[in-house]
C-alpha cells in the first residue's frame, strides 16, 4: 500500500533535511559548519552582493552565529571544501571530490566541443601555455595573465587564458585556491586539496549509486527526476534505472501538494515512514532566504511543496519584472509567506527595504511584521550596516 504524506509533514521533512530546522542561534563551530554543508550537499556561489553574497547568506539563514572566516579556512587553508560545478558554481565537501571525477571526464570532450562552437577553431592554443605557467609559478588569477589589449567583459568575452583556466577548473585539473575581490585564484588541484581526494576514480555503478543515494538522503523523498537533478551528476535515465534496480530498498509515497492537485508519487527509503516523528518543526521565526538557496533551487518542487511561485528576475528587462532585480523569499516557520526587495547601502550604513509582498492569504499582522523587523535587524548586522530603513512605498 502506498503511503500518503501530508503537505505539512512533507515541508517539515524537507526543511529539516535542508538544515532549516536546527536552532538558528546555537553556536556553530568550524567543524559544525563543515557538517552543515555536508548535510545540505552544496552551497551555491554567486557574484551578486545586493545584501550579501549568496553562499554567506545561505549559511547565515541556517545559523546566525555563522562566521565567514570559518568558511574561508575550510576552503583555503584546510582543503575540507572545494569549489566546482553542480547546476552552478558551488561549494562542496572535498570528501565528494572523487565522485566529481566522473563529471570531469564527461566534461572534457563536451566542454571543448561546446566552446569550439563559441570561440571558433584554435582557441585551445593557450591551454598548454596556461597550464605550464600555473605549474611553474603557482596560483594565479585570470587578470594576471590577460593580454593588456584585451577588453574585459562577461563569459562571452573571456580572453584565451581565462578560457583555459576555466577549462582546467571545470575538468578537475585546477582548483580554486581562494578568491580576491571575488576573482578566482586558480592552482593545481594537488596543491589545493588534501591527498585523500586523489584516490582513483570509482567505478561507474558505484558513482551512480552514490549520486542517487546521497541525493535521496538529502531530499527525503523524490521522483527519479528530482534525484537525478539534485547534483546534476547523472542523467535522468541513470536515475530512473537506479530507482528500478533498488526498489527493494525504496517505498513509494504520495506527496500531498500545497494547493489543489493530485498527490505526486515519489520514492523514499523503506524506513522513511518510521522516522517521520524524528524530524523537528522549523523554528517559528521569520528568515530571509537567498534567491540561490538550495531549498528553492528546484522551482517546480518549491511550488508543489510550498505553493510558492518564484523566479529570479535578474535577467528580465526591468519593465517586464513582476517584482524586482533581486528579490528574497521569506520563510516563516514552514511556510514561504512572501518576498522582499532590499539592498545594503554600505556608504550610508543602511539596509534599505524597497518593497514587501506577502503571499495571498497572508496577513500583515503586527506579530508577523515584528518577526520581519527582527530578521531584518539580524540581516543588517550580518551585512555590516547599522540600521534598517523602510523606503517610501515599501508595503505592496
mmCIF file of C-alpha atoms in Angstrom:
data_model
loop_
_atom_site.group_PDB
_atom_site.id
_atom_site.type_symbol
_atom_site.label_atom_id
_atom_site.label_comp_id
_atom_site.label_asym_id
_atom_site.label_seq_id
_atom_site.Cartn_x
_atom_site.Cartn_y
_atom_site.Cartn_z
ATOM 1 C CA UNK A 1 0.000 0.000 0.000
ATOM 2 C CA UNK A 2 1.294 3.449 -0.936
ATOM 3 C CA UNK A 3 1.645 5.897 1.965
ATOM 4 C CA UNK A 4 0.216 9.414 1.744
ATOM 5 C CA UNK A 5 2.444 12.102 3.210
ATOM 6 C CA UNK A 6 0.598 15.253 4.203
ATOM 7 C CA UNK A 7 1.852 18.532 2.798
ATOM 8 C CA UNK A 8 2.677 19.783 6.265
ATOM 9 C CA UNK A 9 4.775 16.695 7.032
ATOM 10 C CA UNK A 10 6.469 16.940 3.639
ATOM 11 C CA UNK A 11 7.510 20.521 4.346
ATOM 12 C CA UNK A 12 8.687 19.574 7.819
ATOM 13 C CA UNK A 13 10.857 16.764 6.465
ATOM 14 C CA UNK A 14 12.322 18.769 3.624
ATOM 15 C CA UNK A 15 13.172 21.824 5.739
ATOM 16 C CA UNK A 16 14.868 19.579 8.289
ATOM 17 C CA UNK A 17 16.879 17.919 5.532
ATOM 18 C CA UNK A 18 17.879 21.394 4.338
ATOM 19 C CA UNK A 19 19.253 22.401 7.734
ATOM 20 C CA UNK A 20 16.470 24.924 8.320
ATOM 21 C CA UNK A 21 15.018 23.235 11.395
ATOM 22 C CA UNK A 22 18.086 23.391 13.599
ATOM 23 C CA UNK A 23 18.160 26.052 16.336
ATOM 24 C CA UNK A 24 19.362 29.101 14.374
ATOM 25 C CA UNK A 25 21.195 30.682 17.313
ATOM 26 C CA UNK A 26 23.081 27.618 18.552
ATOM 27 C CA UNK A 27 26.852 28.247 18.368
ATOM 28 C CA UNK A 28 28.208 26.948 15.067
ATOM 29 C CA UNK A 29 31.825 25.788 15.189
ATOM 30 C CA UNK A 30 34.027 25.362 12.143
ATOM 31 C CA UNK A 31 33.522 21.598 12.353
ATOM 32 C CA UNK A 32 29.786 22.192 12.649
ATOM 33 C CA UNK A 33 29.860 24.367 9.536
ATOM 34 C CA UNK A 34 31.575 21.608 7.568
ATOM 35 C CA UNK A 35 28.965 19.143 8.773
ATOM 36 C CA UNK A 36 26.144 21.526 7.836
ATOM 37 C CA UNK A 37 27.451 21.878 4.270
ATOM 38 C CA UNK A 38 27.903 18.093 4.085
ATOM 39 C CA UNK A 39 24.308 17.571 5.202
ATOM 40 C CA UNK A 40 22.873 20.123 2.761
ATOM 41 C CA UNK A 41 25.127 18.841 -0.007
ATOM 42 C CA UNK A 42 26.238 22.044 -1.688
ATOM 43 C CA UNK A 43 26.130 25.807 -1.281
ATOM 44 C CA UNK A 44 25.824 27.856 -4.456
ATOM 45 C CA UNK A 45 28.278 30.670 -5.131
ATOM 46 C CA UNK A 46 27.175 33.807 -6.931
ATOM 47 C CA UNK A 47 28.776 37.186 -7.524
ATOM 48 C CA UNK A 48 25.709 39.344 -6.795
ATOM 49 C CA UNK A 49 26.052 41.134 -3.466
ATOM 50 C CA UNK A 50 22.849 43.144 -3.133
ATOM 51 C CA UNK A 51 22.866 42.412 0.589
ATOM 52 C CA UNK A 52 25.440 39.650 0.997
ATOM 53 C CA UNK A 53 26.906 37.069 -1.375
ATOM 54 C CA UNK A 54 24.731 34.007 -1.848
ATOM 55 C CA UNK A 55 26.939 31.440 -0.093
ATOM 56 C CA UNK A 56 27.239 33.551 3.042
ATOM 57 C CA UNK A 57 23.513 34.278 3.168
ATOM 58 C CA UNK A 58 22.569 30.633 2.605
ATOM 59 C CA UNK A 59 24.631 29.637 5.624
ATOM 60 C CA UNK A 60 23.572 32.601 7.772
ATOM 61 C CA UNK A 61 19.888 31.817 7.187
ATOM 62 C CA UNK A 62 20.506 28.456 8.856
ATOM 63 C CA UNK A 63 22.609 29.722 11.721
ATOM 64 C CA UNK A 64 23.033 33.339 12.738
ATOM 65 C CA UNK A 65 26.332 32.542 14.502
ATOM 66 C CA UNK A 66 27.909 31.534 11.155
ATOM 67 C CA UNK A 67 31.366 33.072 10.700
ATOM 68 C CA UNK A 68 32.708 33.838 7.238
ATOM 69 C CA UNK A 69 36.286 33.201 8.329
ATOM 70 C CA UNK A 70 35.412 29.586 9.119
ATOM 71 C CA UNK A 71 34.261 29.076 5.537
ATOM 72 C CA UNK A 72 37.442 30.715 4.225
ATOM 73 C CA UNK A 73 39.612 28.462 6.381
ATOM 74 C CA UNK A 74 37.764 25.319 5.288
ATOM 75 C CA UNK A 75 38.184 26.320 1.646
ATOM 76 C CA UNK A 76 41.603 27.946 1.507
ATOM 77 C CA UNK A 77 43.559 26.502 4.439
ATOM 78 C CA UNK A 78 42.141 23.106 5.395
ATOM 79 C CA UNK A 79 41.124 21.887 1.934
ATOM 80 C CA UNK A 80 37.996 20.416 3.510
ATOM 81 C CA UNK A 81 35.792 22.111 0.898
ATOM 82 C CA UNK A 82 36.222 22.709 -2.817
ATOM 83 C CA UNK A 83 34.524 24.800 -5.457
ATOM 84 C CA UNK A 84 33.186 23.242 -8.614
ATOM 85 C CA UNK A 85 30.038 22.775 -10.613
ATOM 86 C CA UNK A 86 26.682 21.259 -9.724
ATOM 87 C CA UNK A 87 23.923 23.099 -11.625
ATOM 88 C CA UNK A 88 26.013 26.199 -10.989
ATOM 89 C CA UNK A 89 29.277 27.036 -9.262
ATOM 90 C CA UNK A 90 29.032 25.652 -5.738
ATOM 91 C CA UNK A 91 30.971 24.896 -2.569
ATOM 92 C CA UNK A 92 31.151 21.165 -1.784
ATOM 93 C CA UNK A 93 32.814 18.904 0.792
ATOM 94 C CA UNK A 94 36.144 17.615 -0.521
ATOM 95 C CA UNK A 95 35.013 14.148 0.531
ATOM 96 C CA UNK A 96 32.827 14.254 -2.598
ATOM 97 C CA UNK A 97 35.691 15.114 -4.957
ATOM 98 C CA UNK A 98 36.272 11.507 -6.010
ATOM 99 C CA UNK A 99 32.736 11.352 -7.427
ATOM 100 C CA UNK A 100 33.226 14.601 -9.334
ATOM 101 C CA UNK A 101 35.951 12.846 -11.329
ATOM 102 C CA UNK A 102 33.195 11.272 -13.391
ATOM 103 C CA UNK A 103 31.837 14.713 -14.145
ATOM 104 C CA UNK A 104 35.301 15.962 -15.061
ATOM 105 C CA UNK A 105 35.798 13.118 -17.505
ATOM 106 C CA UNK A 106 32.392 13.675 -19.079
ATOM 107 C CA UNK A 107 33.027 17.400 -19.305
ATOM 108 C CA UNK A 108 36.399 17.211 -21.057
ATOM 109 C CA UNK A 109 35.094 16.402 -24.520
ATOM 110 C CA UNK A 110 31.732 18.112 -24.070
ATOM 111 C CA UNK A 111 33.250 21.419 -22.997
ATOM 112 C CA UNK A 112 35.824 21.508 -25.780
ATOM 113 C CA UNK A 113 33.174 20.812 -28.391
ATOM 114 C CA UNK A 114 30.785 23.372 -26.916
ATOM 115 C CA UNK A 115 33.444 26.048 -26.535
ATOM 116 C CA UNK A 116 34.843 25.417 -30.017
ATOM 117 C CA UNK A 117 31.459 26.435 -31.417
ATOM 118 C CA UNK A 118 31.543 29.503 -29.179
ATOM 119 C CA UNK A 119 35.169 30.602 -29.683
ATOM 120 C CA UNK A 120 35.989 29.041 -33.053
ATOM 121 C CA UNK A 121 38.864 26.776 -34.035
ATOM 122 C CA UNK A 122 42.224 27.233 -32.379
ATOM 123 C CA UNK A 123 41.048 28.575 -29.039
ATOM 124 C CA UNK A 124 42.844 25.700 -27.268
ATOM 125 C CA UNK A 125 46.227 27.098 -28.287
ATOM 126 C CA UNK A 126 46.586 28.911 -24.945
ATOM 127 C CA UNK A 127 45.866 25.788 -22.890
ATOM 128 C CA UNK A 128 49.411 24.365 -22.708
ATOM 129 C CA UNK A 129 50.872 27.800 -22.045
ATOM 130 C CA UNK A 130 48.400 28.451 -19.217
ATOM 131 C CA UNK A 131 48.906 25.052 -17.594
ATOM 132 C CA UNK A 132 52.696 25.394 -17.683
ATOM 133 C CA UNK A 133 52.546 28.865 -16.180
ATOM 134 C CA UNK A 134 50.460 27.676 -13.217
ATOM 135 C CA UNK A 135 52.640 24.566 -12.838
ATOM 136 C CA UNK A 136 55.838 26.630 -12.651
ATOM 137 C CA UNK A 137 54.674 29.831 -10.972
ATOM 138 C CA UNK A 138 51.814 28.728 -8.757
ATOM 139 C CA UNK A 139 48.383 30.210 -8.082
ATOM 140 C CA UNK A 140 47.132 32.864 -10.468
ATOM 141 C CA UNK A 141 44.090 34.934 -11.346
ATOM 142 C CA UNK A 142 42.757 35.439 -14.854
ATOM 143 C CA UNK A 143 43.585 39.117 -14.607
ATOM 144 C CA UNK A 144 47.290 38.374 -14.151
ATOM 145 C CA UNK A 145 47.607 36.609 -17.494
ATOM 146 C CA UNK A 146 45.260 38.734 -19.570
ATOM 147 C CA UNK A 147 46.632 40.331 -22.724
ATOM 148 C CA UNK A 148 46.883 44.044 -21.999
ATOM 149 C CA UNK A 149 44.976 44.815 -25.202
ATOM 150 C CA UNK A 150 42.039 42.563 -24.303
ATOM 151 C CA UNK A 151 38.743 44.253 -23.447
ATOM 152 C CA UNK A 152 37.109 42.673 -20.398
ATOM 153 C CA UNK A 153 33.501 41.545 -20.431
ATOM 154 C CA UNK A 154 31.255 38.642 -19.485
ATOM 155 C CA UNK A 155 31.919 34.946 -20.099
ATOM 156 C CA UNK A 156 31.249 35.514 -23.805
ATOM 157 C CA UNK A 157 34.335 37.710 -23.981
ATOM 158 C CA UNK A 158 36.833 35.660 -21.989
ATOM 159 C CA UNK A 159 40.403 36.007 -23.175
ATOM 160 C CA UNK A 160 42.077 32.701 -24.253
ATOM 161 C CA UNK A 161 43.966 32.210 -20.983
ATOM 162 C CA UNK A 162 40.810 32.769 -18.935
ATOM 163 C CA UNK A 163 39.101 30.176 -21.119
ATOM 164 C CA UNK A 164 41.966 27.790 -20.372
ATOM 165 C CA UNK A 165 41.782 28.438 -16.623
ATOM 166 C CA UNK A 166 38.046 27.745 -16.602
ATOM 167 C CA UNK A 167 38.504 24.609 -18.687
ATOM 168 C CA UNK A 168 41.110 23.168 -16.320
ATOM 169 C CA UNK A 169 38.919 24.065 -13.340
ATOM 170 C CA UNK A 170 35.777 22.570 -14.846
ATOM 171 C CA UNK A 171 37.645 19.361 -15.676
ATOM 172 C CA UNK A 172 39.368 18.883 -12.330
ATOM 173 C CA UNK A 173 42.961 19.817 -13.184
ATOM 174 C CA UNK A 174 42.831 23.139 -11.334
ATOM 175 C CA UNK A 175 41.073 24.039 -8.107
ATOM 176 C CA UNK A 176 40.093 27.373 -6.622
ATOM 177 C CA UNK A 177 42.767 28.225 -4.067
ATOM 178 C CA UNK A 178 40.936 31.345 -2.904
ATOM 179 C CA UNK A 179 39.270 34.492 -4.140
ATOM 180 C CA UNK A 180 40.494 38.076 -4.358
ATOM 181 C CA UNK A 181 37.638 40.575 -4.597
ATOM 182 C CA UNK A 182 35.612 37.552 -5.671
ATOM 183 C CA UNK A 183 38.018 36.841 -8.567
ATOM 184 C CA UNK A 184 39.008 33.164 -8.628
ATOM 185 C CA UNK A 185 42.570 32.229 -7.772
ATOM 186 C CA UNK A 186 43.456 29.051 -9.688
ATOM 187 C CA UNK A 187 46.097 26.472 -8.799
ATOM 188 C CA UNK A 188 46.806 22.782 -9.380
ATOM 189 C CA UNK A 189 44.370 20.521 -7.560
ATOM 190 C CA UNK A 190 47.218 18.673 -5.845
ATOM 191 C CA UNK A 191 48.413 21.930 -4.285
ATOM 192 C CA UNK A 192 44.967 22.934 -3.019
ATOM 193 C CA UNK A 193 43.180 19.795 -1.847
ATOM 194 C CA UNK A 194 44.417 17.138 0.601
ATOM 195 C CA UNK A 195 45.968 13.890 -0.628
ATOM 196 C CA UNK A 196 42.924 11.770 0.214
ATOM 197 C CA UNK A 197 40.903 13.381 -2.598
ATOM 198 C CA UNK A 198 43.297 11.990 -5.174
ATOM 199 C CA UNK A 199 42.051 8.415 -4.828
ATOM 200 C CA UNK A 200 41.356 6.631 -8.107
ATOM 201 C CA UNK A 201 38.027 7.267 -9.791
ATOM 202 C CA UNK A 202 35.360 4.847 -8.566
ATOM 203 C CA UNK A 203 33.565 2.569 -10.999
ATOM 204 C CA UNK A 204 30.513 3.806 -12.897
ATOM 205 C CA UNK A 205 27.979 1.762 -10.901
ATOM 206 C CA UNK A 206 29.411 2.927 -7.572
ATOM 207 C CA UNK A 207 29.366 6.515 -8.816
ATOM 208 C CA UNK A 208 25.708 6.356 -9.896
ATOM 209 C CA UNK A 209 24.737 4.638 -6.645
ATOM 210 C CA UNK A 210 26.414 7.345 -4.583
ATOM 211 C CA UNK A 211 24.948 10.189 -6.641
ATOM 212 C CA UNK A 212 21.391 8.844 -6.414
ATOM 213 C CA UNK A 213 21.546 7.539 -2.861
ATOM 214 C CA UNK A 214 23.098 10.715 -1.438
ATOM 215 C CA UNK A 215 20.581 12.862 -3.323
ATOM 216 C CA UNK A 216 17.604 10.958 -1.921
ATOM 217 C CA UNK A 217 19.088 11.166 1.576
ATOM 218 C CA UNK A 218 19.169 14.962 1.289
ATOM 219 C CA UNK A 219 15.752 15.297 -0.312
ATOM 220 C CA UNK A 220 13.930 12.880 1.988
ATOM 221 C CA UNK A 221 11.543 11.909 -0.798
ATOM 222 C CA UNK A 222 11.798 12.499 -4.530
ATOM 223 C CA UNK A 223 10.895 11.368 -8.005
ATOM 224 C CA UNK A 224 13.630 9.793 -10.094
ATOM 225 C CA UNK A 225 13.876 13.079 -11.990
ATOM 226 C CA UNK A 226 14.425 15.029 -8.764
ATOM 227 C CA UNK A 227 17.048 12.501 -7.677
ATOM 228 C CA UNK A 228 18.929 12.916 -10.945
ATOM 229 C CA UNK A 229 18.680 16.709 -10.869
ATOM 230 C CA UNK A 230 19.898 17.165 -7.288
ATOM 231 C CA UNK A 231 23.635 17.118 -8.065
ATOM 232 C CA UNK A 232 23.294 17.301 -11.843
ATOM 233 C CA UNK A 233 25.823 14.447 -11.985
ATOM 234 C CA UNK A 234 23.772 11.650 -13.533
ATOM 235 C CA UNK A 235 21.339 11.572 -16.422
ATOM 236 C CA UNK A 236 17.574 11.188 -15.913
ATOM 237 C CA UNK A 237 17.886 7.725 -17.440
ATOM 238 C CA UNK A 238 20.595 6.716 -14.968
ATOM 239 C CA UNK A 239 18.496 7.957 -12.036
ATOM 240 C CA UNK A 240 15.435 6.090 -13.279
ATOM 241 C CA UNK A 241 17.451 2.898 -13.743
ATOM 242 C CA UNK A 242 18.870 3.280 -10.219
ATOM 243 C CA UNK A 243 15.380 3.543 -8.747
ATOM 244 C CA UNK A 244 14.252 0.432 -10.610
ATOM 245 C CA UNK A 245 17.333 -1.513 -9.557
ATOM 246 C CA UNK A 246 16.874 -0.568 -5.878
ATOM 247 C CA UNK A 247 13.129 -0.934 -5.467
ATOM 248 C CA UNK A 248 13.677 -3.367 -2.600
ATOM 249 C CA UNK A 249 15.296 -0.513 -0.607
ATOM 250 C CA UNK A 250 12.623 2.027 -1.508
ATOM 251 C CA UNK A 251 8.998 2.675 -0.767
ATOM 252 C CA UNK A 252 6.574 4.668 -2.871
ATOM 253 C CA UNK A 253 4.972 7.653 -1.164
ATOM 254 C CA UNK A 254 2.291 10.057 -2.369
ATOM 255 C CA UNK A 255 3.167 13.647 -1.540
ATOM 256 C CA UNK A 256 0.196 15.951 -0.901
ATOM 257 C CA UNK A 257 0.648 19.256 -2.754
ATOM 258 C CA UNK A 258 0.291 22.656 -1.083
ATOM 259 C CA UNK A 259 -2.554 23.637 -3.391
ATOM 260 C CA UNK A 260 -5.108 21.762 -5.424
ATOM 261 C CA UNK A 261 -3.866 18.834 -7.442
ATOM 262 C CA UNK A 262 -3.184 15.129 -7.261
ATOM 263 C CA UNK A 263 -0.643 13.787 -4.787
ATOM 264 C CA UNK A 264 2.688 13.226 -6.508
ATOM 265 C CA UNK A 265 4.183 9.713 -6.451
ATOM 266 C CA UNK A 266 7.693 9.826 -5.040
ATOM 267 C CA UNK A 267 10.236 7.447 -3.565
ATOM 268 C CA UNK A 268 11.842 7.280 -0.142
ATOM 269 C CA UNK A 269 13.960 4.742 1.671
ATOM 270 C CA UNK A 270 11.899 1.942 3.230
ATOM 271 C CA UNK A 271 12.486 3.132 6.799
ATOM 272 C CA UNK A 272 11.247 6.645 5.997
ATOM 273 C CA UNK A 273 7.678 6.272 7.400
ATOM 274 C CA UNK A 274 9.033 5.061 10.747
ATOM 275 C CA UNK A 275 11.347 8.088 11.034
ATOM 276 C CA UNK A 276 8.727 10.802 10.489
ATOM 277 C CA UNK A 277 8.455 11.708 14.162
ATOM 278 C CA UNK A 278 12.213 12.368 14.330
ATOM 279 C CA UNK A 279 12.055 15.453 12.090
ATOM 280 C CA UNK A 280 11.627 18.625 14.165
ATOM 281 C CA UNK A 281 9.370 21.530 13.333
ATOM 282 C CA UNK A 282 11.066 24.518 11.753
ATOM 283 C CA UNK A 283 11.560 27.495 14.106
ATOM 284 C CA UNK A 284 8.604 29.900 14.001
ATOM 285 C CA UNK A 285 10.812 32.916 13.344
ATOM 286 C CA UNK A 286 10.986 34.742 10.008
ATOM 287 C CA UNK A 287 14.029 34.129 7.823
ATOM 288 C CA UNK A 288 15.232 35.776 4.633
ATOM 289 C CA UNK A 289 16.413 33.215 2.071
ATOM 290 C CA UNK A 290 18.898 33.817 -0.700
ATOM 291 C CA UNK A 291 17.407 33.584 -4.209
ATOM 292 C CA UNK A 292 20.015 30.833 -4.699
ATOM 293 C CA UNK A 293 19.116 28.884 -1.543
ATOM 294 C CA UNK A 294 19.159 25.126 -2.269
ATOM 295 C CA UNK A 295 15.740 24.823 -0.620
ATOM 296 C CA UNK A 296 14.172 26.654 -3.553
ATOM 297 C CA UNK A 297 16.604 25.687 -6.320
ATOM 298 C CA UNK A 298 14.081 23.264 -7.836
ATOM 299 C CA UNK A 299 11.384 25.836 -8.597
ATOM 300 C CA UNK A 300 8.726 23.243 -9.506
ATOM 301 C CA UNK A 301 9.274 21.316 -6.275
ATOM 302 C CA UNK A 302 9.097 24.601 -4.366
ATOM 303 C CA UNK A 303 5.757 25.373 -5.940
ATOM 304 C CA UNK A 304 4.341 21.921 -5.192
ATOM 305 C CA UNK A 305 5.526 21.820 -1.567
ATOM 306 C CA UNK A 306 5.014 25.440 -0.581
ATOM 307 C CA UNK A 307 2.539 26.821 -3.112
ATOM 308 C CA UNK A 308 5.142 29.495 -3.798
ATOM 309 C CA UNK A 309 5.932 30.551 -7.367
ATOM 310 C CA UNK A 310 9.409 32.057 -7.545
ATOM 311 C CA UNK A 311 11.636 33.120 -10.404
ATOM 312 C CA UNK A 312 14.721 35.303 -10.116
ATOM 313 C CA UNK A 313 14.366 38.319 -12.396
ATOM 314 C CA UNK A 314 18.000 39.414 -12.728
ATOM 315 C CA UNK A 315 17.952 38.732 -16.458
ATOM 316 C CA UNK A 316 14.417 40.036 -17.049
ATOM 317 C CA UNK A 317 14.285 43.551 -18.567
ATOM 318 C CA UNK A 318 13.224 45.994 -15.851
ATOM 319 C CA UNK A 319 9.863 46.961 -17.417
ATOM 320 C CA UNK A 320 8.884 43.285 -17.534
ATOM 321 C CA UNK A 321 9.810 42.401 -13.956
ATOM 322 C CA UNK A 322 6.903 41.403 -11.745
ATOM 323 C CA UNK A 323 8.813 42.061 -8.530
ATOM 324 C CA UNK A 324 12.418 43.227 -8.840
ATOM 325 C CA UNK A 325 16.031 42.625 -9.813
ATOM 326 C CA UNK A 326 16.973 40.528 -6.772
ATOM 327 C CA UNK A 327 14.053 39.668 -4.518
ATOM 328 C CA UNK A 328 14.429 37.499 -1.410
ATOM 329 C CA UNK A 329 11.892 34.824 -0.372
ATOM 330 C CA UNK A 330 10.637 34.982 3.219
ATOM 331 C CA UNK A 331 10.340 31.782 5.238
ATOM 332 C CA UNK A 332 8.195 31.876 8.371
ATOM 333 C CA UNK A 333 8.163 28.589 10.211
ATOM 334 C CA UNK A 334 7.466 26.039 7.489
ATOM 335 C CA UNK A 335 5.752 28.458 5.082
ATOM 336 C CA UNK A 336 7.082 30.723 2.359
ATOM 337 C CA UNK A 337 4.958 33.751 3.172
ATOM 338 C CA UNK A 338 6.278 36.482 0.905
ATOM 339 C CA UNK A 339 9.231 38.183 -0.720
ATOM 340 C CA UNK A 340 11.177 41.336 -0.112
ATOM 341 C CA UNK A 341 13.230 43.714 -2.260
ATOM 342 C CA UNK A 342 16.076 45.264 -0.306
ATOM 343 C CA UNK A 343 19.646 46.434 -0.671
ATOM 344 C CA UNK A 344 22.530 47.172 1.667
ATOM 345 C CA UNK A 345 23.807 50.725 1.229
ATOM 346 C CA UNK A 346 27.199 50.394 2.868
ATOM 347 C CA UNK A 347 28.160 54.022 2.382
ATOM 348 C CA UNK A 348 25.048 55.159 4.253
ATOM 349 C CA UNK A 349 25.211 52.236 6.683
ATOM 350 C CA UNK A 350 21.621 51.179 5.965
ATOM 351 C CA UNK A 351 19.651 48.183 4.800
ATOM 352 C CA UNK A 352 17.094 49.800 2.514
ATOM 353 C CA UNK A 353 13.776 47.962 2.221
ATOM 354 C CA UNK A 354 12.233 48.905 -1.094
ATOM 355 C CA UNK A 355 9.171 46.660 -1.223
ATOM 356 C CA UNK A 356 7.445 43.845 0.632
ATOM 357 C CA UNK A 357 4.974 41.441 -0.946
ATOM 358 C CA UNK A 358 3.083 38.945 1.189
ATOM 359 C CA UNK A 359 1.507 35.894 -0.387
ATOM 360 C CA UNK A 360 -2.279 35.803 -0.911
ATOM 361 C CA UNK A 361 -3.993 34.967 2.359
ATOM 362 C CA UNK A 362 -1.003 36.017 4.483
ATOM 363 C CA UNK A 363 -1.945 38.950 6.727
ATOM 364 C CA UNK A 364 0.400 41.762 7.612
ATOM 365 C CA UNK A 365 -0.358 41.278 11.307
ATOM 366 C CA UNK A 366 1.559 43.152 13.964
ATOM 367 C CA UNK A 367 3.196 39.928 15.132
ATOM 368 C CA UNK A 368 4.311 38.999 11.638
ATOM 369 C CA UNK A 369 5.756 42.434 10.965
ATOM 370 C CA UNK A 370 7.610 42.282 14.284
ATOM 371 C CA UNK A 371 9.149 38.964 13.197
ATOM 372 C CA UNK A 372 10.146 40.535 9.896
ATOM 373 C CA UNK A 373 11.750 43.541 11.580
ATOM 374 C CA UNK A 374 13.684 41.269 13.942
ATOM 375 C CA UNK A 375 15.018 39.270 10.994
ATOM 376 C CA UNK A 376 15.922 42.400 9.051
ATOM 377 C CA UNK A 377 17.860 43.665 12.075
ATOM 378 C CA UNK A 378 19.805 40.382 12.104
ATOM 379 C CA UNK A 379 20.468 40.583 8.359
ATOM 380 C CA UNK A 380 21.604 44.213 8.668
ATOM 381 C CA UNK A 381 24.137 43.331 11.348
ATOM 382 C CA UNK A 382 25.387 40.424 9.258
ATOM 383 C CA UNK A 383 25.736 42.670 6.200
ATOM 384 C CA UNK A 384 27.718 45.165 8.253
ATOM 385 C CA UNK A 385 25.268 48.049 8.199
ATOM 386 C CA UNK A 386 23.863 49.920 11.168
ATOM 387 C CA UNK A 387 20.130 50.123 10.683
ATOM 388 C CA UNK A 388 17.109 49.141 8.602
ATOM 389 C CA UNK A 389 15.378 51.863 6.618
ATOM 390 C CA UNK A 390 11.921 51.320 5.141
ATOM 391 C CA UNK A 391 11.680 53.407 1.995
ATOM 392 C CA UNK A 392 8.505 55.178 0.942
ATOM 393 C CA UNK A 393 6.002 52.784 -0.622
ATOM 394 C CA UNK A 394 7.635 49.660 0.838
ATOM 395 C CA UNK A 395 4.309 47.989 1.609
ATOM 396 C CA UNK A 396 2.831 46.456 -1.560
#
